[in-house]
Amino acid sequence: MNSILLILILFVPAFASGIAVFFVQKKGTNFLKLILSFSGAYLFSITVLHLIPHVYQSTNTSPEILGIYVLGGFLFQLFLEQFSQGIEHGHIHTENEHGHHSHSFPIGIMFSLCLHAFLEGMPLAATHQTELALGISIHHIPAAFALGSILISTHLKRNTIIITLALFAAMTPFGFLLSKAISAGEVGNIQQYFDKIMAVVIGIFLHISTTILFESGSIDHHKFNKRKMIAVIAGVAIALASFAFGGEHDHAHGHDEGHQELHDHDHDHHDHDHTH
């Protein structure tokens, strides 16, 4: 996927959904809940169908060690949510435990959200850009809306809120660009760590997606649960479609790159011997 298009897919939906908080009433966010259910199902599906099989094909790290990184990502997300208050999966908290609105800037929430978004962008320089980018983008829509709701409750100036939302929306593209620069040799060699980074992101995705699926319908009436089920089925179906129609191509493409790299190496070795 073109890098500019990838950045737009990551940035625009998150920023737009954050800005939408100025125009959408919180009481009318059932559609946002449906997007949340869809994103949870899609995230879980692409993690199981694409990301886990790919990372366990790695020859750099043993499966047991990768499992530790997956578990680490899961626990790390659990730790982050102590500061983010669950905004990653669309929870909106605009009041403190005593029922009063907080007027201070939510530094802990912003830091944990930005770190979370940055880590999600790093594996995009390696593989499965389309599926992973779409999953991250859809998952950030309710998260950005929840963040916007919290920022409005602090009574910050509108321009400050917009800049803060833009910073959050830019963190995943920044993670992608940084890891791409590092893997290209501009900063250092990160390619040997991509499988470990991906394993951490898998753990994060497993935590977020399962939390969304278990929680998003727990307090909703029966009618919404039916709509939630449709959204979940749609998320799984789209992930399955990308697996059915795109999986073989990605695998073949990776195979061709490997053969080409091997061919180039052999060709260089032959030329070297020929010069001697």
Tab-separated table of C-alpha atoms in Angstrom:
chain	number	residue	atom	x	y	z
A	1	MET	CA	0.000	0.000	0.000
A	2	ASN	CA	1.194	3.516	-0.796
A	3	SER	CA	2.619	5.199	2.304
A	4	ILE	CA	0.635	8.413	1.826
A	5	LEU	CA	-2.625	6.491	1.466
A	6	LEU	CA	-1.742	4.421	4.531
A	7	ILE	CA	-1.119	7.565	6.592
A	8	LEU	CA	-4.423	9.074	5.454
A	9	ILE	CA	-6.303	5.885	6.391
A	10	LEU	CA	-4.738	6.005	9.840
A	11	PHE	CA	-5.056	9.750	10.478
A	12	VAL	CA	-8.290	10.994	8.889
A	13	PRO	CA	-10.900	8.680	10.508
A	14	ALA	CA	-9.428	9.141	13.998
A	15	PHE	CA	-9.181	12.914	13.665
A	16	ALA	CA	-12.619	13.256	12.048
A	17	SER	CA	-14.343	11.131	14.702
A	18	GLY	CA	-12.653	13.171	17.437
A	19	ILE	CA	-13.842	16.425	15.871
A	20	ALA	CA	-17.341	14.952	15.487
A	21	VAL	CA	-17.785	15.266	19.240
A	22	PHE	CA	-18.500	18.974	18.672
A	23	PHE	CA	-21.525	18.123	16.526
A	24	VAL	CA	-22.901	14.805	17.880
A	25	GLN	CA	-24.835	14.463	21.110
A	26	LYS	CA	-23.486	11.749	23.399
A	27	LYS	CA	-27.006	10.421	23.933
A	28	GLY	CA	-27.272	9.611	20.248
A	29	THR	CA	-24.186	7.458	19.883
A	30	ASN	CA	-25.798	4.055	19.230
A	31	PHE	CA	-24.223	4.127	15.775
A	32	LEU	CA	-20.833	4.623	17.439
A	33	LYS	CA	-21.523	1.546	19.583
A	34	LEU	CA	-22.209	-0.449	16.441
A	35	ILE	CA	-18.883	0.716	14.980
A	36	LEU	CA	-17.282	-0.350	18.250
A	37	SER	CA	-18.767	-3.858	17.980
A	38	PHE	CA	-17.714	-4.067	14.332
A	39	SER	CA	-14.174	-2.945	15.158
A	40	GLY	CA	-13.861	-5.475	17.992
A	41	ALA	CA	-14.950	-8.345	15.743
A	42	TYR	CA	-12.710	-7.170	12.886
A	43	LEU	CA	-9.686	-6.687	15.152
A	44	PHE	CA	-10.093	-10.119	16.706
A	45	SER	CA	-10.575	-11.761	13.302
A	46	ILE	CA	-7.550	-10.212	11.587
A	47	THR	CA	-5.453	-11.018	14.664
A	48	VAL	CA	-6.422	-14.700	14.472
A	49	LEU	CA	-6.468	-15.028	10.670
A	50	HIS	CA	-3.522	-12.836	9.647
A	51	LEU	CA	-1.288	-11.568	12.426
A	52	ILE	CA	-0.829	-14.655	14.642
A	53	PRO	CA	-0.090	-17.064	11.742
A	54	HIS	CA	2.341	-14.580	10.208
A	55	VAL	CA	4.297	-13.847	13.371
A	56	TYR	CA	4.638	-17.569	14.158
A	57	GLN	CA	6.198	-18.126	10.741
A	58	SER	CA	9.128	-16.036	11.912
A	59	THR	CA	12.535	-17.679	11.854
A	60	ASN	CA	14.126	-15.052	14.105
A	61	THR	CA	12.403	-15.991	17.354
A	62	SER	CA	11.193	-19.273	18.836
A	63	PRO	CA	7.392	-19.721	19.226
A	64	GLU	CA	7.708	-19.944	23.001
A	65	ILE	CA	9.470	-16.573	23.198
A	66	LEU	CA	6.892	-15.014	20.861
A	67	GLY	CA	4.181	-16.309	23.185
A	68	ILE	CA	5.817	-14.425	26.049
A	69	TYR	CA	5.741	-11.215	23.977
A	70	VAL	CA	2.046	-11.777	23.148
A	71	LEU	CA	1.297	-12.225	26.843
A	72	GLY	CA	3.413	-9.167	27.586
A	73	GLY	CA	1.391	-7.080	25.122
A	74	PHE	CA	-1.851	-8.272	26.728
A	75	LEU	CA	-0.648	-7.348	30.229
A	76	PHE	CA	0.873	-4.075	28.996
A	77	GLN	CA	-2.514	-3.011	27.605
A	78	LEU	CA	-4.097	-3.925	30.926
A	79	PHE	CA	-1.541	-1.656	32.619
A	80	LEU	CA	-2.159	1.216	30.164
A	81	GLU	CA	-5.871	1.115	30.875
A	82	GLN	CA	-5.190	2.075	34.480
A	83	PHE	CA	-4.350	5.492	33.031
A	84	SER	CA	-6.499	5.625	29.874
A	85	GLN	CA	-9.703	4.512	31.679
A	86	GLY	CA	-10.599	2.182	28.807
A	87	ILE	CA	-10.893	4.827	26.093
A	88	GLU	CA	-9.185	2.407	23.655
A	89	HIS	CA	-12.428	0.441	23.540
A	90	GLY	CA	-14.781	3.416	23.496
A	91	HIS	CA	-15.470	4.018	27.190
A	92	ILE	CA	-16.431	7.620	27.844
A	93	HIS	CA	-15.717	8.935	31.335
A	94	THR	CA	-16.273	12.687	31.751
A	95	GLU	CA	-16.767	12.734	35.528
A	96	ASN	CA	-14.607	11.663	38.429
A	97	GLU	CA	-15.660	9.148	41.059
A	98	HIS	CA	-17.549	11.836	43.046
A	99	GLY	CA	-19.649	12.837	40.051
A	100	HIS	CA	-17.917	16.174	39.441
A	101	HIS	CA	-16.463	17.262	36.124
A	102	SER	CA	-12.684	17.436	36.032
A	103	HIS	CA	-11.204	20.660	34.655
A	104	SER	CA	-7.586	19.469	34.451
A	105	PHE	CA	-5.933	18.248	31.272
A	106	PRO	CA	-5.987	14.408	31.240
A	107	ILE	CA	-2.225	13.906	30.960
A	108	GLY	CA	-2.282	10.235	31.980
A	109	ILE	CA	-5.016	9.442	29.466
A	110	MET	CA	-3.224	11.237	26.630
A	111	PHE	CA	0.133	9.626	27.386
A	112	SER	CA	-1.257	6.088	27.533
A	113	LEU	CA	-3.397	6.581	24.413
A	114	CYS	CA	-0.523	8.056	22.413
A	115	LEU	CA	1.873	5.290	23.490
A	116	HIS	CA	-0.758	2.691	22.604
A	117	ALA	CA	-1.359	4.274	19.169
A	118	PHE	CA	2.380	4.624	18.491
A	119	LEU	CA	3.040	0.927	19.190
A	120	GLU	CA	0.173	-0.084	16.900
A	121	GLY	CA	1.789	1.762	13.992
A	122	MET	CA	5.226	0.180	14.216
A	123	PRO	CA	4.454	-3.259	12.672
A	124	LEU	CA	2.853	-1.568	9.639
A	125	ALA	CA	6.307	-1.166	8.131
A	126	ALA	CA	6.666	-4.946	8.019
A	127	THR	CA	3.589	-6.719	6.678
A	128	HIS	CA	-0.213	-6.995	6.293
A	129	GLN	CA	-0.498	-3.238	5.899
A	130	THR	CA	-4.029	-3.225	4.477
A	131	GLU	CA	-5.714	-5.456	7.070
A	132	LEU	CA	-3.789	-4.017	10.020
A	133	ALA	CA	-4.273	-0.377	8.949
A	134	LEU	CA	-8.021	-0.833	8.501
A	135	GLY	CA	-8.312	-2.569	11.866
A	136	ILE	CA	-6.400	0.194	13.650
A	137	SER	CA	-8.306	2.928	11.822
A	138	ILE	CA	-11.738	1.516	12.663
A	139	HIS	CA	-10.716	0.824	16.260
A	140	HIS	CA	-9.546	4.458	16.700
A	141	ILE	CA	-12.924	5.927	15.669
A	142	PRO	CA	-14.709	5.308	19.005
A	143	ALA	CA	-11.470	5.892	20.924
A	144	ALA	CA	-11.024	9.365	19.380
A	145	PHE	CA	-14.678	10.210	20.014
A	146	ALA	CA	-14.313	9.185	23.666
A	147	LEU	CA	-11.130	11.263	23.951
A	148	GLY	CA	-12.897	14.260	22.415
A	149	SER	CA	-15.735	13.897	24.938
A	150	ILE	CA	-13.280	13.926	27.827
A	151	LEU	CA	-11.418	16.942	26.444
A	152	ILE	CA	-14.662	18.895	26.064
A	153	SER	CA	-15.589	18.091	29.664
A	154	THR	CA	-12.350	19.767	30.825
A	155	HIS	CA	-13.547	23.048	29.230
A	156	LEU	CA	-10.373	23.507	27.226
A	157	LYS	CA	-10.348	25.941	24.342
A	158	ARG	CA	-11.633	24.505	21.065
A	159	ASN	CA	-8.271	24.998	19.308
A	160	THR	CA	-6.465	23.163	22.118
A	161	ILE	CA	-8.872	20.237	21.828
A	162	ILE	CA	-8.409	20.093	18.042
A	163	ILE	CA	-4.610	20.132	18.368
A	164	THR	CA	-4.741	17.398	21.024
A	165	LEU	CA	-6.972	15.217	18.831
A	166	ALA	CA	-4.632	15.777	15.876
A	167	LEU	CA	-1.690	14.686	18.038
A	168	PHE	CA	-3.476	11.460	18.994
A	169	ALA	CA	-4.479	10.782	15.361
A	170	ALA	CA	-0.875	11.343	14.234
A	171	MET	CA	0.737	8.903	16.675
A	172	THR	CA	0.028	5.724	14.683
A	173	PRO	CA	1.317	7.239	11.394
A	174	PHE	CA	4.373	8.439	13.330
A	175	GLY	CA	4.991	4.925	14.656
A	176	PHE	CA	4.724	3.595	11.098
A	177	LEU	CA	7.078	6.224	9.637
A	178	LEU	CA	9.667	5.791	12.381
A	179	SER	CA	9.758	1.993	12.084
A	180	LYS	CA	9.874	2.310	8.287
A	181	ALA	CA	12.829	4.680	8.516
A	182	ILE	CA	14.613	2.387	10.964
A	183	SER	CA	13.984	-0.714	8.836
A	184	ALA	CA	15.282	1.130	5.760
A	185	GLY	CA	18.597	1.614	7.539
A	186	GLU	CA	18.179	5.338	8.043
A	187	VAL	CA	18.361	5.033	11.833
A	188	GLY	CA	19.351	1.449	12.548
A	189	ASN	CA	18.300	-2.155	12.007
A	190	ILE	CA	14.881	-2.956	13.445
A	191	GLN	CA	13.844	-5.686	11.019
A	192	GLN	CA	15.060	-8.432	13.335
A	193	TYR	CA	12.668	-7.133	16.014
A	194	PHE	CA	9.534	-6.815	13.876
A	195	ASP	CA	8.204	-10.225	14.937
A	196	LYS	CA	8.551	-9.300	18.625
A	197	ILE	CA	6.883	-5.919	18.076
A	198	MET	CA	4.087	-7.624	16.161
A	199	ALA	CA	3.671	-10.149	19.003
A	200	VAL	CA	3.240	-7.282	21.492
A	201	VAL	CA	0.648	-5.637	19.222
A	202	ILE	CA	-1.152	-9.001	18.925
A	203	GLY	CA	-1.417	-9.128	22.712
A	204	ILE	CA	-2.768	-5.562	22.739
A	205	PHE	CA	-5.306	-6.379	20.018
A	206	LEU	CA	-6.449	-9.539	21.813
A	207	HIS	CA	-7.100	-7.559	24.983
A	208	ILE	CA	-8.929	-4.691	23.252
A	209	SER	CA	-11.013	-6.812	20.879
A	210	THR	CA	-12.184	-9.287	23.517
A	211	THR	CA	-12.980	-6.464	25.941
A	212	ILE	CA	-15.087	-4.756	23.267
A	213	LEU	CA	-16.950	-7.954	22.411
A	214	PHE	CA	-17.664	-8.830	26.053
A	215	GLU	CA	-18.631	-5.341	27.189
A	216	SER	CA	-20.256	-3.530	24.268
A	217	GLY	CA	-23.644	-5.211	24.682
A	218	SER	CA	-23.753	-5.760	28.429
A	219	ILE	CA	-26.010	-2.803	29.282
A	220	ASP	CA	-27.876	-2.401	26.011
A	221	HIS	CA	-31.470	-3.342	25.335
A	222	HIS	CA	-32.411	-6.389	23.261
A	223	LYS	CA	-32.945	-4.445	20.038
A	224	PHE	CA	-29.414	-3.077	20.093
A	225	ASN	CA	-28.006	-6.524	20.826
A	226	LYS	CA	-29.468	-7.715	17.540
A	227	ARG	CA	-27.793	-4.839	15.730
A	228	LYS	CA	-24.574	-5.578	17.600
A	229	MET	CA	-24.685	-9.175	16.390
A	230	ILE	CA	-25.080	-7.978	12.802
A	231	ALA	CA	-22.118	-5.613	13.262
A	232	VAL	CA	-20.010	-8.432	14.737
A	233	ILE	CA	-20.895	-10.798	11.881
A	234	ALA	CA	-20.042	-8.049	9.372
A	235	GLY	CA	-16.644	-7.511	11.002
A	236	VAL	CA	-15.843	-11.216	10.925
A	237	ALA	CA	-17.121	-11.551	7.343
A	238	ILE	CA	-14.936	-8.709	6.032
A	239	ALA	CA	-11.889	-10.140	7.796
A	240	LEU	CA	-12.650	-13.561	6.296
A	241	ALA	CA	-13.030	-11.990	2.848
A	242	SER	CA	-9.626	-10.338	3.114
A	243	PHE	CA	-8.200	-13.663	4.292
A	244	ALA	CA	-9.796	-15.599	1.429
A	245	PHE	CA	-8.963	-13.166	-1.377
A	246	GLY	CA	-5.830	-11.469	-0.091
A	247	GLY	CA	-4.058	-14.026	2.087
A	248	GLU	CA	-2.678	-16.151	-0.717
A	249	HIS	CA	-1.467	-13.112	-2.589
A	250	ASP	CA	0.360	-11.733	0.437
A	251	HIS	CA	1.929	-15.094	1.142
A	252	ALA	CA	2.969	-15.557	-2.471
A	253	HIS	CA	4.314	-12.040	-2.597
A	254	GLY	CA	6.416	-12.637	0.492
A	255	HIS	CA	7.623	-15.913	-1.009
A	256	ASP	CA	8.608	-14.184	-4.255
A	257	GLU	CA	10.502	-11.506	-2.347
A	258	GLY	CA	12.376	-14.194	-0.445
A	259	HIS	CA	13.256	-16.083	-3.623
A	260	GLN	CA	14.309	-12.871	-5.322
A	261	GLU	CA	16.508	-11.921	-2.389
A	262	LEU	CA	18.070	-15.393	-2.437
A	263	HIS	CA	18.565	-15.159	-6.200
A	264	ASP	CA	20.218	-11.758	-5.892
A	265	HIS	CA	22.486	-13.093	-3.144
A	266	ASP	CA	23.494	-16.097	-5.264
A	267	HIS	CA	24.030	-13.866	-8.293
A	268	ASP	CA	26.271	-11.520	-6.316
A	269	HIS	CA	28.199	-14.489	-4.947
A	270	HIS	CA	28.664	-15.859	-8.480
A	271	ASP	CA	29.901	-12.511	-9.746
A	272	HIS	CA	32.308	-12.307	-6.830
A	273	ASP	CA	33.727	-15.742	-7.640
A	274	HIS	CA	33.931	-14.823	-11.335
A	275	THR	CA	36.081	-11.771	-10.577
A	276	HIS	CA	38.539	-13.977	-8.791
